Coordinates of C-alpha atoms and ligand atoms in Angstrom, one line a residue:
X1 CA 97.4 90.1 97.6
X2 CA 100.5 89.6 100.0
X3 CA 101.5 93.2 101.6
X4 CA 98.5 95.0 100.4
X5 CA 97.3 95.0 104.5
X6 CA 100.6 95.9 105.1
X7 CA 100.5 98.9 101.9
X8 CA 97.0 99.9 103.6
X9 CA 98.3 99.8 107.4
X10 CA 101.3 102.3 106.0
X11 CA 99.4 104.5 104.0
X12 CA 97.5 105.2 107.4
X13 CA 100.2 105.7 109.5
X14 CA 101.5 108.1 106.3
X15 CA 98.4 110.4 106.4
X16 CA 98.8 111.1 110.6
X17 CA 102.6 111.9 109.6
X18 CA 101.0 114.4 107.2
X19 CA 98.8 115.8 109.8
X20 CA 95.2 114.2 109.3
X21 CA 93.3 113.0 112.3
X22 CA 93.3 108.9 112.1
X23 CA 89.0 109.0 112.8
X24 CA 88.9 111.1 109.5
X25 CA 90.3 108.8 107.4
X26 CA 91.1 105.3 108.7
X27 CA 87.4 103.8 107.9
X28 CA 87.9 104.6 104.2
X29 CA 91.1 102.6 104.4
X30 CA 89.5 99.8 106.5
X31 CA 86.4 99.8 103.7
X32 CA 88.9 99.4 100.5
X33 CA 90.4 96.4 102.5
X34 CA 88.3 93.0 101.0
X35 CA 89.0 90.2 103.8
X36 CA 87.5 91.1 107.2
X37 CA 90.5 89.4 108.9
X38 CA 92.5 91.3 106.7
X39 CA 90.8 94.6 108.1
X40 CA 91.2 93.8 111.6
X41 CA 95.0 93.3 110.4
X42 CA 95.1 96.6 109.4
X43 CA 93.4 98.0 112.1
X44 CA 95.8 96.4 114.9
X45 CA 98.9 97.5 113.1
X46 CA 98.1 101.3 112.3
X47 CA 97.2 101.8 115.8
X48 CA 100.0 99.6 117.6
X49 CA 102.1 100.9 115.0
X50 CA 100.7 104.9 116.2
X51 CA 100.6 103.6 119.8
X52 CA 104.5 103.3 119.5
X53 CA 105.3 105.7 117.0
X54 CA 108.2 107.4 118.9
X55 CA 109.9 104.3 120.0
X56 CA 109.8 103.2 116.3
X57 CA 110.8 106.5 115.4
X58 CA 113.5 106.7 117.7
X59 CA 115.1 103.1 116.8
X60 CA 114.2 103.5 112.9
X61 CA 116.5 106.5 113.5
X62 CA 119.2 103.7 114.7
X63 CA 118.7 102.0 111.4
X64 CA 118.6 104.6 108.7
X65 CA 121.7 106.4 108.1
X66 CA 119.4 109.4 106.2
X67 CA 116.1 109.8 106.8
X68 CA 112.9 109.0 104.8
X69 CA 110.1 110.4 107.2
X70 CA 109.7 113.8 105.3
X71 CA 110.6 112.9 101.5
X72 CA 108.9 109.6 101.7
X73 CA 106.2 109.1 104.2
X74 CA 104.8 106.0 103.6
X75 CA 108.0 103.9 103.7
X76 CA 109.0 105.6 106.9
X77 CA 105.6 104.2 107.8
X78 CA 105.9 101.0 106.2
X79 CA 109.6 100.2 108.4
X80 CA 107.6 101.6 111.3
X81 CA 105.1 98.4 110.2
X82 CA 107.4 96.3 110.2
X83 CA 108.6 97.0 113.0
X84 CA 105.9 96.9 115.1
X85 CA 104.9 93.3 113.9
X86 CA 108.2 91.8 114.3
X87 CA 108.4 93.8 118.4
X88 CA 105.0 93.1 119.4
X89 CA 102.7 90.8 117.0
X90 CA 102.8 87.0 117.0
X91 CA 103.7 86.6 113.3
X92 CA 106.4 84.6 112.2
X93 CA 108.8 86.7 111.6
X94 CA 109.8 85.7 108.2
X95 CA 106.8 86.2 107.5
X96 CA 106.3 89.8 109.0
X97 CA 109.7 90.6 106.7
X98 CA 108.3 89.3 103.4
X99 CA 104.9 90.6 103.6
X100 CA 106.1 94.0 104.4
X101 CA 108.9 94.0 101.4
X102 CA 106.3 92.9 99.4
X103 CA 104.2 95.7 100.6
X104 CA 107.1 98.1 99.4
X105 CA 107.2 96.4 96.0
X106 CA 103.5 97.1 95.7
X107 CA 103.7 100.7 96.3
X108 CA 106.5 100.7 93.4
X109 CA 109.1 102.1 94.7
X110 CA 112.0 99.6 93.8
X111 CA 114.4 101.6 96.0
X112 CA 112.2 100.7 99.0
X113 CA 112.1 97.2 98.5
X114 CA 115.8 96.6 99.2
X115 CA 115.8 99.2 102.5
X116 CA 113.0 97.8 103.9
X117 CA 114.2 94.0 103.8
X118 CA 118.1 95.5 104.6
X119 CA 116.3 97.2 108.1
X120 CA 114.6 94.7 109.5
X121 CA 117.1 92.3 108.7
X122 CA 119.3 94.2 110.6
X123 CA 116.8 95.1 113.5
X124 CA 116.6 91.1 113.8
X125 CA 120.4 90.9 113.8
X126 CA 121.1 94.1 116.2
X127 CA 118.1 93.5 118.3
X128 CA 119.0 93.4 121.5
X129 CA 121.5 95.9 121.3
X130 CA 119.1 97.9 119.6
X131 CA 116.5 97.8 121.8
X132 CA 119.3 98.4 125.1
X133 CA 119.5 101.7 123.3
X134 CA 116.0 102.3 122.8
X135 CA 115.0 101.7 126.5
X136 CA 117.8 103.7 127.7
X137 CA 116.5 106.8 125.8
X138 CA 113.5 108.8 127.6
X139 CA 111.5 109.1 124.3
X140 CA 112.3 105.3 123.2
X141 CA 112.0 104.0 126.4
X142 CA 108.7 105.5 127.0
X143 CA 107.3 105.7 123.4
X144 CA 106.2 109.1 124.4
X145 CA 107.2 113.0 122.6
X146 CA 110.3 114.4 124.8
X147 CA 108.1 117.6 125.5
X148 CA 104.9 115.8 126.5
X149 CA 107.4 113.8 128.7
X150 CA 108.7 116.9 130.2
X151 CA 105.2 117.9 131.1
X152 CA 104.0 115.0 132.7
X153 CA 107.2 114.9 135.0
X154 CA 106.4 118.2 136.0
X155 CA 102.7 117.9 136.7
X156 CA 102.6 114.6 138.0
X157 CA 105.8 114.1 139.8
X158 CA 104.9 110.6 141.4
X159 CA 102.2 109.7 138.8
X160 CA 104.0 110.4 135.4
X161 CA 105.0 106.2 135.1
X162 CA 101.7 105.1 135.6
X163 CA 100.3 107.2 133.7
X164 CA 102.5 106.5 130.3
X165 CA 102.1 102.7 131.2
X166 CA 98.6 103.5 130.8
X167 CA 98.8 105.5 127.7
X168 CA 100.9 102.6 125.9
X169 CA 97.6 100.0 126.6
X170 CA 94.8 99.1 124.9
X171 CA 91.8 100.8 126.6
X172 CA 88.3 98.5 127.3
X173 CA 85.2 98.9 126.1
X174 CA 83.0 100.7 128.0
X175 CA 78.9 100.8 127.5
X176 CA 76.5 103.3 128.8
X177 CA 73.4 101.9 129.5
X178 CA 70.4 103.6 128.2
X179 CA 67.5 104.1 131.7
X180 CA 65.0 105.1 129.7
X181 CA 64.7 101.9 128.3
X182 CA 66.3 99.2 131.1
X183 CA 68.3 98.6 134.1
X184 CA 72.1 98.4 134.3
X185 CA 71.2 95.0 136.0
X186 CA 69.0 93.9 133.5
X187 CA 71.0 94.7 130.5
X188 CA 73.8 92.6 132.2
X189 CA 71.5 90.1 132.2
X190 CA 70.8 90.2 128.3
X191 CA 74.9 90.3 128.1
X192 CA 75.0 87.4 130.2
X193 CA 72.4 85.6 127.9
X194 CA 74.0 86.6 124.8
X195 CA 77.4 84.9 126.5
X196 CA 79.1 88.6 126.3
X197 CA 81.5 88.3 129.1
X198 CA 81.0 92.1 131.2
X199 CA 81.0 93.7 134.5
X200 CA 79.1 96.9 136.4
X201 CA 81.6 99.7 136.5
X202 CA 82.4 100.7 140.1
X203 CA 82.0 104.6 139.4
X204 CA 79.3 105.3 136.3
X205 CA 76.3 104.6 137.3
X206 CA 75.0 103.3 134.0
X207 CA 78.8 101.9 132.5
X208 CA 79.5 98.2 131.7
X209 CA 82.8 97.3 131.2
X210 CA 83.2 94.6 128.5
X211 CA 85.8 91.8 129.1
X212 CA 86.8 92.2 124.9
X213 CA 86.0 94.9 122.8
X214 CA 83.6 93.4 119.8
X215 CA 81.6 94.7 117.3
X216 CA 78.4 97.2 118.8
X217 CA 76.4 95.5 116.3
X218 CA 76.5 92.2 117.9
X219 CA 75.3 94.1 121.3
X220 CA 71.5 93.3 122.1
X221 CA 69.8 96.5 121.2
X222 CA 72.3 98.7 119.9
X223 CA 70.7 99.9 116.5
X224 CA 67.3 100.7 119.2
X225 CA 69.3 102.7 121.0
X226 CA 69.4 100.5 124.2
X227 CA 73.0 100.7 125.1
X228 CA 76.3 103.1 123.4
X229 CA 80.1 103.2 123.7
X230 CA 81.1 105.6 126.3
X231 CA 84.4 105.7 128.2
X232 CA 83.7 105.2 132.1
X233 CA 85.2 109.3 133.1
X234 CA 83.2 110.5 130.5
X235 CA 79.6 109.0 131.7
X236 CA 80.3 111.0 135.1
X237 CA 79.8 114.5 133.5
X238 CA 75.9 113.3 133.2
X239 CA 76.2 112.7 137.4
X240 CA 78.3 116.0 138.0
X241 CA 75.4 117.9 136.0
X242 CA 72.6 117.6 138.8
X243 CA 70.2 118.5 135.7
X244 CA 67.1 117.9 136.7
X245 CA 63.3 118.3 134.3
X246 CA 62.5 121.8 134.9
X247 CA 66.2 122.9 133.7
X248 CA 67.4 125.1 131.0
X249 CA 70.7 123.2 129.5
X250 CA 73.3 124.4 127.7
X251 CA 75.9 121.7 126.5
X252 CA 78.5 124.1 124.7
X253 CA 80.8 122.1 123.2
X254 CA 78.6 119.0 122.4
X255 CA 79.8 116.9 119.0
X256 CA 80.2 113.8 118.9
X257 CA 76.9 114.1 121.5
X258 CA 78.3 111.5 123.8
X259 CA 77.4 113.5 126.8
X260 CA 74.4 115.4 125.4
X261 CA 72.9 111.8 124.8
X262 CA 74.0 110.9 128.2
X263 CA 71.8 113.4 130.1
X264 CA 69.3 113.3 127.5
X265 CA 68.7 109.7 128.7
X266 CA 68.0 111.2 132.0
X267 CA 65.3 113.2 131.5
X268 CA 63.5 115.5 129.2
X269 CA 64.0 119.1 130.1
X270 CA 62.4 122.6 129.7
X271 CA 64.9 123.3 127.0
X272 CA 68.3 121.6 125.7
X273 CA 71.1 123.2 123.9
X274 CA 73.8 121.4 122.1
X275 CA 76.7 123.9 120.3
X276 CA 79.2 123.2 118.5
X277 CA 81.9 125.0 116.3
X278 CA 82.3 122.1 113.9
X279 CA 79.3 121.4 111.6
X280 CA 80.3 118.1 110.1
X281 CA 80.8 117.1 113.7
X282 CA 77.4 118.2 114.9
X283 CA 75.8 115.8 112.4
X284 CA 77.4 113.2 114.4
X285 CA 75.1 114.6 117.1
X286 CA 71.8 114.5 115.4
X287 CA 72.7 110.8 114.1
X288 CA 73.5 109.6 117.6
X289 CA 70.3 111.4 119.0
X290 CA 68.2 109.8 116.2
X291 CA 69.5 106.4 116.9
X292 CA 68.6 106.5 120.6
X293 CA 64.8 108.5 120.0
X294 CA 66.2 111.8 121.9
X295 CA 66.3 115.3 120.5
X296 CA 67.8 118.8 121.5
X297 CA 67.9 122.0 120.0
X298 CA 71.5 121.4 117.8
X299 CA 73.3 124.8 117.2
X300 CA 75.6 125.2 114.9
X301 CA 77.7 127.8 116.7
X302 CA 80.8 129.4 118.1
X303 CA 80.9 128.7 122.3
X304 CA 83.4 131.7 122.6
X305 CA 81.1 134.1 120.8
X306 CA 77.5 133.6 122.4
X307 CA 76.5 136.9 120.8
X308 CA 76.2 134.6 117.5
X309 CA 73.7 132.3 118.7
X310 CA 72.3 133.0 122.4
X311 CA 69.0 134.0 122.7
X312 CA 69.1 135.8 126.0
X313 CA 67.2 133.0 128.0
X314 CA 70.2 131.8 130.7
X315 CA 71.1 128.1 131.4
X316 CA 70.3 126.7 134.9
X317 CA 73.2 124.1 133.6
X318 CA 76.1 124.7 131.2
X319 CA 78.8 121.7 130.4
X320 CA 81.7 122.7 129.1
X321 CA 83.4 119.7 127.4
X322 CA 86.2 121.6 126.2
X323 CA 88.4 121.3 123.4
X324 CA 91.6 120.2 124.9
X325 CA 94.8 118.4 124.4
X326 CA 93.0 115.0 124.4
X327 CA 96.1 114.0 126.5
X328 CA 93.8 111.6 128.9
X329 CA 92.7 109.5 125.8
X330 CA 96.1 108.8 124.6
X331 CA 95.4 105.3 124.9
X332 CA 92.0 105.9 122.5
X333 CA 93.3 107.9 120.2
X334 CA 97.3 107.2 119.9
X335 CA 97.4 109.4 116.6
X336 CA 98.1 112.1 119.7
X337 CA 101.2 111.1 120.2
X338 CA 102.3 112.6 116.7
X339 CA 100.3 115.1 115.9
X340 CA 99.9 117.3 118.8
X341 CA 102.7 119.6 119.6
X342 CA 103.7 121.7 122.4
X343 CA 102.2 125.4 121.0
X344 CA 98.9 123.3 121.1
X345 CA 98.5 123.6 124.5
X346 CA 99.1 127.2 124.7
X347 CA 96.5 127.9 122.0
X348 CA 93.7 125.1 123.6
X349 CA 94.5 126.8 127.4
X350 CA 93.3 130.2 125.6
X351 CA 90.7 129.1 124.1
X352 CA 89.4 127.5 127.3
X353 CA 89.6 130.5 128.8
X354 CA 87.7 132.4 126.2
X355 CA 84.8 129.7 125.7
X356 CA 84.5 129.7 130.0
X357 CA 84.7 133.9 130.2
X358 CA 82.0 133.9 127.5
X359 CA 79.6 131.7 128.7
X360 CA 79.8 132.4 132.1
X361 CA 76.9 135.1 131.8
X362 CA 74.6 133.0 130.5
X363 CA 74.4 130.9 133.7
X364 CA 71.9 131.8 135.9
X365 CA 72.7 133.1 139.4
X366 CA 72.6 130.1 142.0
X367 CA 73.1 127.6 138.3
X368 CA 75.9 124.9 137.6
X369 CA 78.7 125.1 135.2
X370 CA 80.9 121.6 134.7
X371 CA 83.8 122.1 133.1
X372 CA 85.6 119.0 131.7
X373 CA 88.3 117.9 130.1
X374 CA 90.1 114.3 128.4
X375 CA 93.4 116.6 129.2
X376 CA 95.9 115.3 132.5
X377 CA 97.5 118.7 132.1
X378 CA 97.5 121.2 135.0
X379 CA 97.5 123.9 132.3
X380 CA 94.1 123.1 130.7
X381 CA 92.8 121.8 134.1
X382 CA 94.0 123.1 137.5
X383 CA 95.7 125.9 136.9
X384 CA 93.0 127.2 134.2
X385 CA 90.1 126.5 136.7
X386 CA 92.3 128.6 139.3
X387 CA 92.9 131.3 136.9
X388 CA 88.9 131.2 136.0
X389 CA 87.8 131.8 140.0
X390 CA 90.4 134.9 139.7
X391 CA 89.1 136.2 137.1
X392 CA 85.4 136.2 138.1
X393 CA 84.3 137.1 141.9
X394 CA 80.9 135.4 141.6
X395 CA 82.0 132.1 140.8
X396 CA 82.6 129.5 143.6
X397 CA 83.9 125.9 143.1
X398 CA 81.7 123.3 144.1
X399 CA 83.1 120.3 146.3
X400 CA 83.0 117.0 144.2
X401 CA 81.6 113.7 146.1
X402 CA 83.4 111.2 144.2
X403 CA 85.3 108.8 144.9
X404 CA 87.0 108.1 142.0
X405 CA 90.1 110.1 140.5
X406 CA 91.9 113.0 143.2
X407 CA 91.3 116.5 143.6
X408 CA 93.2 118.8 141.9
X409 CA 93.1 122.6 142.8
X410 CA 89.5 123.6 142.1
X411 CA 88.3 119.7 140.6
X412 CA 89.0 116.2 140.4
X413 CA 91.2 114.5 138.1
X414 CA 91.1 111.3 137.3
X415 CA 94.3 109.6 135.4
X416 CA 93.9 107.2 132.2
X417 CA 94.1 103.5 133.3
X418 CA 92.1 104.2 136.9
X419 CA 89.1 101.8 137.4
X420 CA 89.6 101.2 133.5
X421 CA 88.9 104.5 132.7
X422 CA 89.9 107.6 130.5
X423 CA 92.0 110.4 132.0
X424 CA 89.6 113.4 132.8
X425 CA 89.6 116.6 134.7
X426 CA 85.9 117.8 136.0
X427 CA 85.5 121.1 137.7
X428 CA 82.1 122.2 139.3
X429 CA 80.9 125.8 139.5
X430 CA 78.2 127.6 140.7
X431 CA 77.5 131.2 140.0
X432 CA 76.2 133.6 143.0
Ligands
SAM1 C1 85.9 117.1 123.7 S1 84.9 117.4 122.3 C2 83.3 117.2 122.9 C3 82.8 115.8 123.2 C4 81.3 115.7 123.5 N1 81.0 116.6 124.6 C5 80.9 114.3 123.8 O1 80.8 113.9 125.0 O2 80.7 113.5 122.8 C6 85.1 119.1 122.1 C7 84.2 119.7 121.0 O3 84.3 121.1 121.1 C8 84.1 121.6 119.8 N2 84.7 122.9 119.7 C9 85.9 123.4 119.6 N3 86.0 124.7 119.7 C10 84.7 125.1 119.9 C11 84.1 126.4 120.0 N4 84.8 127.5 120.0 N5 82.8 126.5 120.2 C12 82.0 125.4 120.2 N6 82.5 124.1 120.1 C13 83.9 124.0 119.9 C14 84.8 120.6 118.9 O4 84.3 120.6 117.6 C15 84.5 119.2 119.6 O5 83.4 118.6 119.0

């Protein structure tokens, strides 16, 4: 029906403005959409549409004399829509104007039919005077929150272009090999066979970087468990680890299981833990664990209270995979870009602080704790690591060999975009 992709893009985009997490509700949307091309439609324009949300805000606020965004979402959505097609999509734009006035008249709202065809009429008239006053603005220009901005200048003085160039890309897709059942090089080879265009990534041992993103199910194996998605950073926690069989590991903060499956893959140990706070989460675990044939113990549990759950028994390894600003997966996840706010960070450094304090004594003297974030903020990173090694005399930071990312204080970040990767911040260490 015309604008119903456009309706279905909008009333995604509507439910981040409300505060819901885009990976809790976009499949739903994408399943009530019939035509698959229709889906991918949807897809690409709820997250370019997020990707850019503050430079649409910023120049839909150029447009509209009073503003719709809190009275009536989904047409503040459905202009940022429309906008986004006619800036960065190759549709016609007549075409990108009808379909998304017909996508107001669908929603029934007859006011909205009228705004929405008067602003982006005027957005193509304006244009480039528009968009001279969009670039010259810091949060138009760089499609980024003003206090996220302010952040980034301060913690990355030199960095902070790159890395909200970065943020504003797509990211690739990255696979993570599974050993236990091949070779990197001979799951190329399979790629290579199946004509799937990919390279060996230069710093995860066992990542593939694919030339275009594509369904998994049309990867050789995946439903045996041969290969997953895993962002390049994120497969170097397995590395950083050192686990080795006789180990006792404690993976604190584990859902979706990316890297519990990761060093699962590895080996089989004396004992494996995998906590998390969030149940519904951790059944993400046990599904991604069944698909591959690994297992661990799976704890539903709170990492800042051990008392709740801990048995007594200390880890030789703990990863900490904290909860964190996501800031380093902007690019992944561009619902971040409206729905985190400063306070967050506050809150998530505290709670980093209370999940490292409490599970410090579970690692056993001369054992390895990695903590890890998808943050690019000193304040969940360097400066929280720093505060940590106050805080307790017998921990010691461990040096890093990587060669990937820069140190920073006490660990090694690496920012989103380098060697295709995620922005992450690892930290090794060691209890005496
Ligand atoms: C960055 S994600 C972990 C990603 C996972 N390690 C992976 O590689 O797939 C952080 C996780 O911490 C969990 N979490 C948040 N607060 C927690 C707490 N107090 N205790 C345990 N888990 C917590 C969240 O539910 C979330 O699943």
């Amino acid at each position: 029906m015309p604008g119903s992709a456009r309706a279905a893009a909008a009333r995604g985009i509507a439910r981040v403005i409300q505060g819901g997490s885009l990976n809790d509700f976009l499949p739903a949307i994408l399943a009530n959409v019939s035509e698959p091309a229709d889906r991918s439609l949807v897809q690409e324009m709820v997250y370019g549409s997020l990707r850019y949300a503050p430079r649409l805000e910023f120049l839909i606020s150029l447009l509209l004399e009073r503003p719709v965004r809190k009275r009536e979402p989904r047409i503040h959505a459905l202009l940022m829509v429309g906008l986004y097609q006619l800036l960065y999509m190759r549709i016609p734009a007549h075409a990108a104007v009808a379909e998304t006035v017909e996508a107001a008249r669908l929603m029934k709202k007859p006011w909205a039919v009228g705004l929405t065809n008067a602003v982006l009429r005027r957005f193509q008239r304006e244009q480039d005077a528009l968009l001279e006053r969009v670039d010259a603005h810091p949060v138009g220009g760089s499609a980024h929150p003003d206090w996220l901005l302010e952040i980034l200048k301060a913690d990355w003085p030199e960095d902070w272009p790159a890395i909200i160039a970065a943020n504003n890309e797509r990211p690739p897709m990255t696979l993570r090999v599974n050993r236990r059942h091949q070779s990197r090089d001979a799951y190329l080879a399979e790629l290579e066979e199946a004509a799937i265009a990919a390279t060996a990534h230069p710093f995860a041992a066992d990542g593939i970087e694919l030339e275009a993103a594509l369904d998994v199910h049309q990867l050789p194996g995946f439903a045996d468990g041969r290969v997953s998605v895993q962002d390049a950073a994120a497969q170097l926690a397995a590395d950083l680890m050192q686990a080795e069989p006789g180990h006792r590991v404690l993976d604190a903060c584990a859902a979706p299981g990316g890297k519990t499956a990761h060093l699962l893959e590895r080996a089989n140990y004396r004992r494996f833990v995998a906590v998390d706070r969030d149940e519904t989460r951790l059944d993400r675990v046990a599904e991604n664990l069944a698909r591959l044939n690994l297992s661990a113990e799976l704890v539903h549990g709170d990492a800042a209270k051990p008392d709740g759950w801990w048995d007594g028994e200390p880890f030789d390894r703990i990863l900490v995979d904290a909860p964190c600003s996501a800031t380093g997966v902007i690019r992944r996840h561009p619902d971040i870009k409206l729905l985190r706010r400063k306070k967050d960070i506050d809150s998530l450094a505290g709670l980093q602080a209370r999940i490292l304090d409490q599970l410090w004594p579970l690692l056993a003297p001369g054992g390895r704790l990695v903590y890890a974030t998808c943050s690019v903020l000193a304040r969940e990173n360097a400066e929280q690591v720093a505060n940590f090694i106050r805080r307790h005399d017998d921990a010691i930071a461990a040096p890093i060999a990587a060669d990937c990312g820069r140190p920073s204080g006490f660990g090694r970040q690496i920012l989103p975009g380098e060697a295709g990767m995620d922005g992450f911040f690892y930290s090794v260490l060691t209890r005496h």
